Coordinates of C-alpha atoms in Angstrom, one line a residue:
M39 CA -193.8 124.4 -87.8
S40 CA -195.4 123.6 -91.1
R41 CA -195.8 119.9 -90.1
L42 CA -197.5 121.0 -86.9
V43 CA -200.0 123.2 -88.8
A44 CA -200.6 120.4 -91.3
G45 CA -201.3 117.9 -88.4
V46 CA -203.7 120.4 -86.8
L47 CA -205.6 121.1 -90.0
A48 CA -205.8 117.4 -91.1
P49 CA -209.1 116.7 -89.3
V50 CA -210.6 119.9 -90.8
R51 CA -209.8 118.8 -94.3
I52 CA -212.0 115.7 -94.1
L53 CA -215.0 117.6 -92.9
T54 CA -217.9 117.9 -95.3
P55 CA -219.5 121.3 -95.9
L56 CA -222.1 120.3 -93.2
G57 CA -219.3 119.3 -90.9
R58 CA -217.5 122.7 -91.3
G59 CA -220.8 124.4 -90.6
V60 CA -221.2 122.4 -87.4
L61 CA -217.6 123.2 -86.4
V62 CA -218.2 126.9 -86.9
L63 CA -221.4 126.7 -84.9
A64 CA -219.7 124.8 -82.1
V65 CA -216.9 127.4 -81.8
V66 CA -219.3 130.3 -81.9
V67 CA -221.8 129.0 -79.3
T68 CA -219.0 127.9 -77.0
A69 CA -217.5 131.4 -77.1
L70 CA -220.9 132.9 -76.4
A71 CA -221.5 130.4 -73.6
I72 CA -218.2 131.4 -71.9
R73 CA -218.8 135.1 -72.4
L74 CA -222.5 135.2 -71.5
N75 CA -222.6 132.2 -69.2
W76 CA -225.6 130.8 -71.0
Q77 CA -226.2 127.1 -70.2
E78 CA -228.2 126.5 -73.3
F79 CA -225.3 127.6 -75.5
T80 CA -223.0 125.4 -73.5
Q81 CA -225.2 122.3 -74.1
L82 CA -225.4 123.2 -77.8
G83 CA -221.6 123.5 -78.1
V84 CA -221.2 120.1 -76.3
V85 CA -223.6 118.4 -78.7
A86 CA -221.9 120.0 -81.8
F87 CA -218.4 119.0 -80.7
G88 CA -219.7 115.5 -79.7
L89 CA -221.1 114.9 -83.2
L90 CA -217.8 116.0 -84.7
L91 CA -215.9 113.7 -82.4
L92 CA -218.3 110.8 -83.3
G93 CA -217.6 111.5 -87.0
L94 CA -213.8 111.4 -86.5
L95 CA -214.0 108.2 -84.5
W96 CA -216.2 106.6 -87.2
Q97 CA -213.3 107.1 -89.6
V98 CA -210.9 105.0 -87.5
L99 CA -213.2 102.0 -87.3
P100 CA -211.3 98.9 -88.7
G101 CA -212.3 97.2 -91.9
T102 CA -212.0 99.1 -95.2
P103 CA -214.4 97.8 -97.8
V104 CA -213.1 96.1 -100.9
A105 CA -214.6 96.5 -104.4
D106 CA -213.9 94.3 -107.4
L107 CA -214.9 95.6 -110.9
A108 CA -215.5 93.2 -113.8
L109 CA -216.2 94.4 -117.4
R110 CA -217.6 92.1 -120.1
P111 CA -217.1 92.5 -122.9
Q112 CA -214.0 94.6 -122.8
R113 CA -214.3 95.5 -126.5
M114 CA -217.1 97.4 -128.3
V115 CA -217.7 99.3 -131.5
E116 CA -218.3 103.0 -131.4
G117 CA -222.0 103.7 -131.4
S118 CA -223.1 100.3 -130.1
P119 CA -224.7 99.9 -126.8
A120 CA -222.2 100.3 -124.0
P121 CA -221.4 97.2 -121.9
Q122 CA -222.2 97.0 -118.2
A123 CA -219.7 96.7 -115.4
T124 CA -220.3 94.4 -112.5
L125 CA -219.3 95.8 -109.1
E126 CA -218.9 93.4 -106.2
V127 CA -218.5 95.2 -102.8
H128 CA -217.3 93.4 -99.7
A129 CA -218.0 95.5 -96.6
G130 CA -215.5 95.8 -93.7
A131 CA -216.1 95.6 -90.0
A132 CA -218.0 99.0 -89.9
P133 CA -221.5 99.1 -91.4
M134 CA -221.8 101.1 -94.7
L135 CA -224.7 103.6 -94.5
F136 CA -226.0 103.9 -98.0
P137 CA -222.5 104.5 -99.3
K138 CA -221.7 106.5 -102.4
V139 CA -219.3 105.0 -104.8
E140 CA -217.8 106.5 -108.0
V141 CA -216.5 104.6 -111.0
P142 CA -214.3 106.6 -113.4
V143 CA -214.9 105.8 -117.0
G144 CA -212.3 107.5 -119.2
H145 CA -212.8 111.2 -118.5
R146 CA -216.2 110.8 -117.1
T147 CA -217.5 109.4 -113.7
V148 CA -220.5 107.2 -112.9
A149 CA -221.8 107.8 -109.4
L150 CA -224.2 105.5 -107.6
R151 CA -225.6 105.0 -104.2
L152 CA -225.5 101.5 -102.7
P153 CA -228.0 100.2 -100.2
F154 CA -227.2 99.8 -96.5
L155 CA -224.5 97.1 -96.0
G156 CA -223.9 95.6 -92.6
P157 CA -220.5 94.5 -91.3
F158 CA -218.8 92.0 -93.7
A159 CA -221.8 92.0 -96.1
H160 CA -221.5 91.3 -99.8
H161 CA -223.3 93.2 -102.5
T162 CA -223.3 93.0 -106.3
E163 CA -224.3 96.1 -108.3
T164 CA -224.6 96.6 -112.1
V165 CA -223.0 99.8 -113.3
P166 CA -224.3 101.2 -116.6
L167 CA -221.6 102.8 -118.6
P168 CA -222.1 105.9 -120.7
S169 CA -221.6 106.0 -124.5
L170 CA -218.0 106.5 -125.3
P171 CA -216.1 107.6 -128.4
R172 CA -213.4 105.6 -130.2
G173 CA -210.4 105.1 -128.0
V174 CA -209.0 103.2 -125.0
H175 CA -210.9 104.1 -121.8
R176 CA -209.8 103.1 -118.4
V177 CA -212.7 102.0 -116.1
G178 CA -211.9 102.2 -112.4
P179 CA -210.5 102.0 -109.8
V180 CA -213.6 102.4 -107.6
T181 CA -213.7 105.4 -105.2
Y182 CA -215.6 104.8 -102.0
E183 CA -216.7 107.6 -99.7
K184 CA -216.7 106.7 -96.0
T185 CA -219.1 108.9 -94.1
D186 CA -220.4 108.9 -90.6
P187 CA -224.1 108.5 -89.8
V188 CA -224.7 112.3 -89.6
G189 CA -222.6 113.1 -92.6
L190 CA -220.1 115.5 -91.0
V191 CA -216.8 113.7 -91.8
A192 CA -216.0 111.9 -95.1
R193 CA -212.9 110.3 -96.5
R194 CA -212.4 108.9 -100.0
F195 CA -210.7 105.6 -100.6
E196 CA -209.7 103.9 -103.9
T197 CA -210.2 100.2 -103.9
G198 CA -209.7 97.5 -106.5
G199 CA -208.0 97.8 -109.9
S200 CA -208.9 99.2 -113.2
V201 CA -209.7 97.6 -116.6
E202 CA -209.4 98.8 -120.1
L203 CA -212.4 99.3 -122.4
L204 CA -211.5 99.3 -126.1
V205 CA -213.9 101.2 -128.3
S206 CA -213.0 100.4 -131.9
P207 CA -214.1 102.7 -134.8
R208 CA -217.1 102.3 -136.9
V209 CA -216.4 100.2 -140.0
T210 CA -218.2 99.1 -143.1
D211 CA -218.1 95.6 -144.6
L212 CA -216.3 95.5 -147.9
S213 CA -217.7 92.5 -149.7
V214 CA -214.7 92.1 -152.1
F215 CA -211.3 93.4 -151.2
A216 CA -209.5 95.6 -153.6
G217 CA -212.3 95.6 -156.2
G218 CA -212.0 91.9 -157.0
L219 CA -208.2 91.2 -157.0
T220 CA -208.0 87.5 -156.4
N221 CA -205.9 85.2 -154.3
D222 CA -203.9 82.6 -156.1
L223 CA -201.1 80.2 -155.1
D224 CA -198.5 83.0 -154.7
G225 CA -200.6 86.0 -153.6
A226 CA -202.6 88.8 -155.1
T227 CA -202.5 89.6 -158.8
S228 CA -201.2 93.0 -159.6
Q229 CA -201.5 95.3 -162.6
Q230 CA -197.8 94.6 -163.6
L231 CA -197.3 92.2 -166.5
S232 CA -194.8 89.4 -166.4
M233 CA -193.4 86.8 -168.8
S234 CA -193.4 84.0 -166.3
D235 CA -196.0 83.6 -163.6
L236 CA -199.3 81.8 -162.8
A237 CA -202.0 84.3 -163.6
F238 CA -202.5 84.3 -167.4
H239 CA -203.2 87.7 -169.0
A240 CA -203.1 87.5 -172.8
L241 CA -201.0 86.6 -175.9
R242 CA -198.7 89.0 -177.6
E243 CA -196.3 89.0 -180.6
Y244 CA -192.9 87.5 -180.1
V245 CA -190.1 90.0 -179.5
P246 CA -186.5 88.9 -180.1
G247 CA -185.1 88.0 -176.7
D248 CA -188.3 86.3 -175.4
D249 CA -187.9 82.8 -174.0
L250 CA -189.1 80.3 -176.5
R251 CA -190.6 78.3 -173.7
H252 CA -193.4 80.8 -173.4
V253 CA -194.4 80.5 -177.1
H254 CA -198.0 79.3 -177.5
W255 CA -197.4 77.1 -180.5
R256 CA -201.1 76.3 -181.3
S257 CA -202.1 79.9 -181.4
S258 CA -198.9 80.8 -183.3
A259 CA -199.8 78.2 -186.0
K260 CA -203.3 79.7 -186.4
A261 CA -202.1 83.3 -186.5
G262 CA -199.1 82.6 -188.8
E263 CA -196.7 84.4 -186.4
L264 CA -195.1 83.6 -183.1
L265 CA -197.2 84.5 -180.0
V266 CA -196.0 84.3 -176.5
R267 CA -197.9 84.1 -173.2
Q268 CA -198.1 87.1 -171.0
Y269 CA -199.0 86.9 -167.3
H270 CA -200.1 89.1 -164.4
E271 CA -197.3 89.4 -162.0
T272 CA -198.2 87.8 -158.7
R273 CA -196.9 88.8 -155.4
R274 CA -197.1 87.6 -151.8
G275 CA -200.5 88.6 -150.5
H276 CA -199.5 91.6 -148.5
V277 CA -201.4 94.8 -148.0
T278 CA -200.0 98.0 -146.3
V279 CA -202.5 100.6 -144.9
L280 CA -201.0 103.8 -143.7
V281 CA -203.1 106.4 -141.8
D282 CA -201.8 110.0 -141.8
C283 CA -201.4 110.9 -138.1
A284 CA -200.7 114.6 -138.7
R285 CA -203.3 116.8 -137.1
G286 CA -202.7 119.5 -139.8
A287 CA -203.7 117.0 -142.6
Y288 CA -207.3 117.2 -141.5
P289 CA -209.2 120.4 -141.6
R290 CA -211.8 118.9 -139.2
L291 CA -211.3 116.4 -136.3
R292 CA -214.2 114.3 -137.6
D293 CA -212.2 113.8 -140.8
F294 CA -209.5 112.0 -138.8
E295 CA -212.1 109.8 -137.2
L296 CA -213.4 109.0 -140.7
A297 CA -209.9 108.2 -141.9
V298 CA -209.5 105.7 -139.0
S299 CA -212.8 104.1 -139.9
V300 CA -211.8 103.8 -143.6
A301 CA -208.4 102.3 -142.8
T302 CA -209.8 99.8 -140.3
S303 CA -212.5 98.7 -142.8
I304 CA -209.8 98.1 -145.5
A305 CA -207.5 96.3 -143.1
L306 CA -210.3 94.0 -141.8
R307 CA -211.3 93.1 -145.4
A308 CA -207.7 92.2 -146.1
V309 CA -207.5 90.1 -143.0
R310 CA -210.7 88.2 -143.9
D311 CA -209.3 87.5 -147.4
D312 CA -206.2 86.0 -145.7
F313 CA -203.7 88.8 -146.7
D314 CA -200.8 89.6 -144.5
T315 CA -201.8 93.1 -143.4
Y316 CA -199.8 96.0 -142.0
L317 CA -201.8 98.8 -140.4
R318 CA -200.1 101.9 -139.0
C319 CA -200.9 105.3 -137.6
G320 CA -198.0 107.1 -136.0
E321 CA -196.3 104.8 -133.6
H322 CA -199.2 102.4 -133.4
V323 CA -198.7 99.4 -135.6
A324 CA -200.7 96.2 -136.2
R325 CA -199.6 93.4 -138.5
G326 CA -200.7 89.9 -139.2
R327 CA -203.9 88.2 -140.2
Q328 CA -206.0 88.6 -137.0
A329 CA -208.9 91.0 -137.0
V330 CA -208.7 91.7 -133.3
E331 CA -205.1 93.0 -133.8
M332 CA -206.3 95.6 -136.3
T333 CA -209.3 96.8 -134.2
D334 CA -207.2 97.0 -131.0
A335 CA -204.6 99.1 -132.7
A336 CA -207.2 101.4 -134.3
C337 CA -208.6 102.1 -130.8
R338 CA -205.2 103.8 -130.0
F339 CA -204.8 105.9 -133.1
D340 CA -204.6 109.6 -132.4
A341 CA -203.7 112.7 -134.4
G342 CA -200.6 114.6 -133.4
A343 CA -197.3 115.9 -134.9
D344 CA -196.6 115.6 -138.6
D345 CA -194.2 112.6 -138.8
Y346 CA -196.0 110.9 -141.6
L347 CA -193.0 110.6 -144.0
A348 CA -190.8 109.3 -141.3
H349 CA -193.4 106.7 -140.3
A350 CA -193.9 105.7 -143.9
A351 CA -190.2 105.2 -144.4
E352 CA -190.1 103.1 -141.3
A353 CA -193.0 101.0 -142.5
A354 CA -191.3 100.4 -145.8
G355 CA -188.3 99.1 -144.0
Q356 CA -190.5 96.7 -141.9
V357 CA -192.5 95.4 -144.9
S358 CA -191.0 93.8 -147.9
G359 CA -192.7 92.8 -151.1
T360 CA -196.1 94.5 -150.3
G361 CA -198.5 94.2 -153.2
L362 CA -200.8 97.2 -152.3
V363 CA -200.1 100.4 -150.4
V364 CA -203.2 102.3 -149.3
Q365 CA -202.6 105.8 -147.9
V366 CA -205.5 107.2 -145.9
T367 CA -205.2 110.9 -145.3
G368 CA -207.1 114.2 -145.1
A369 CA -207.8 117.0 -147.6
A370 CA -204.7 119.1 -146.6
R371 CA -202.0 116.6 -147.3
A372 CA -200.0 117.5 -150.4
L373 CA -199.9 114.9 -153.2
V374 CA -196.2 115.3 -153.7
Q375 CA -195.6 114.2 -150.1
L376 CA -197.9 111.1 -150.6
D377 CA -195.9 110.3 -153.7
A378 CA -192.6 110.5 -151.7
A379 CA -194.0 108.2 -149.1
A380 CA -195.2 105.7 -151.8
Q381 CA -191.8 105.6 -153.5
R382 CA -190.4 104.1 -150.3
F383 CA -192.2 100.9 -151.1
G384 CA -190.9 100.7 -154.7
R385 CA -192.8 101.3 -157.9
G386 CA -193.8 97.6 -158.2
A387 CA -196.5 98.0 -155.5
D388 CA -200.0 99.2 -156.4
W389 CA -200.8 102.5 -154.9
I390 CA -204.0 104.1 -153.9
V391 CA -204.8 107.3 -151.9
V392 CA -208.0 107.6 -149.9
R393 CA -208.8 111.1 -148.6
A394 CA -211.3 111.5 -145.8
D395 CA -213.0 114.8 -146.4
S396 CA -216.5 115.2 -144.9
E397 CA -217.0 118.5 -146.8
D398 CA -216.1 117.1 -150.3
D399 CA -218.1 115.1 -152.8
A400 CA -217.6 111.4 -153.2
R401 CA -215.3 111.1 -156.3
L402 CA -212.6 109.1 -157.9
R403 CA -209.6 110.4 -159.8
D404 CA -207.6 108.0 -161.9
N405 CA -204.9 109.3 -164.2
G406 CA -203.1 106.0 -164.7
A407 CA -200.3 106.6 -162.3
L408 CA -202.5 107.6 -159.4
R409 CA -205.8 106.5 -158.1
E410 CA -207.2 108.9 -155.6
I411 CA -210.5 108.5 -153.8
S412 CA -212.3 111.2 -151.8
I413 CA -214.7 109.9 -149.2
P414 CA -217.2 112.2 -147.4
D415 CA -218.6 109.4 -145.3
L416 CA -218.2 105.7 -144.7
A417 CA -221.1 104.7 -146.9
H418 CA -219.3 105.6 -150.1
L419 CA -216.2 103.5 -149.4
Q420 CA -217.5 100.2 -150.9
D421 CA -218.4 101.5 -154.3
L422 CA -215.5 103.9 -154.8
L423 CA -212.8 101.5 -153.6
A424 CA -214.2 98.8 -155.9
R425 CA -214.1 101.2 -158.9
G426 CA -210.6 102.5 -157.9
M427 CA -209.1 99.1 -157.8
R428 CA -210.3 97.9 -161.2

C-alpha cells in the first residue's frame, strides 16, 4: 500500500510551486465544471491538465546534459583572490531553456543561469567562486535543474565529478630560520657544547680526562696553561613543529587559526633552509623538505579533542635526533603539559613554545630552560622568533 501511495505521489513531488498551483486550479475548475456544467471551466481544466501533462512528458525526453568542472589553480592562500572554475556543459537531445545550474563550493552554493542551449549544444561558462576560509573545500558536482517551458515540473540532476580546493593559511616570510642558526656539514648548530665536532665555539682550560688531541698547543703556549677546543654540538638538520589541536587550549577560535599560520610559517622557513621538517596537528602529519606538503597538511588542520600529549609522544617515536622542537599552542595550555611533551624528544633538543593569543601583548620570556613567545598576530613572529632563538 505504501508503495502504491508513493508511486501516485511521485509526479506531485517534482511539481514546482507554480505547478502545484496549476494542479489545484485544474482540480477545482474541473469539479466546478462537472457540478455546474460550465463549459468555460471545462476548457480551463483541460488546459491546466494539458500543461501539467506536457511538463511531465518533457522530463522523459532523452538526453541528460553532462557538465565538466575544471578548477585552476586548485590551491590558494586564505585572503587571496579566489580562483575561477570553468564549467563545460554538453546539452542532451532536449533543448535547455535558460537552465539553472548550481555549483556547491564547500558549505556554500554558487547559482547561475545559462543561456538557451539547443539539442547537443556545447557551452563554456566561467564560475566565480566566493572567498573561502582556510580548509579543504569540495567544489561540485554540478546540479542541473531540468524544467519544462512553462516551469510547472522540475527535476534536479547531479552531473560530473567534484574537485578539491585547498585554501592554505596566511603565512609570513621568516628571512632567517631560527634566529640565525646555520647549516653546516652535519646539520644545525645547537646550544649544547661538545668536545668533538665541526662548529668551533671557544677555548677552555684543560680538565683531567680531556682528550689530548683537542689541546690547542699554540694558544696553550701563549697562555702558559693547557687549553682545549670546545665546539657547538651539531645535529642532523631536523625541525619538529607541533600544533596543539585541543579546542580547549584556545580561548578564541581565531587563536587556533593564528597558531596554524605561525606553525606553517616556521615549517616553510625550515623547508626553504633545507631542514628535514615534521609538521603535525592531531592526526594530520607532513614531513619532508617540500613546501607543498606543509601547506597541504595545514589546510586540513582542525581543532578537536585534547589528545595533544598522545600525539606528541607519537611524533617523538616517529622522529629521531630532532634538533629543534617548536610547540605552537594557545593561552590555556598548561606549561607543565608542554614540558611533558618536550621531554618525549629528549633534553638534547632545543625547545621553544609559541603561544597564539590575540588578546595578549607580544612578548618573549626566556629563563634559560624555557623560551616562550606570545604572538598576538602574525606580524610579530619574525622579530620575536629571531630574539627567542639567539
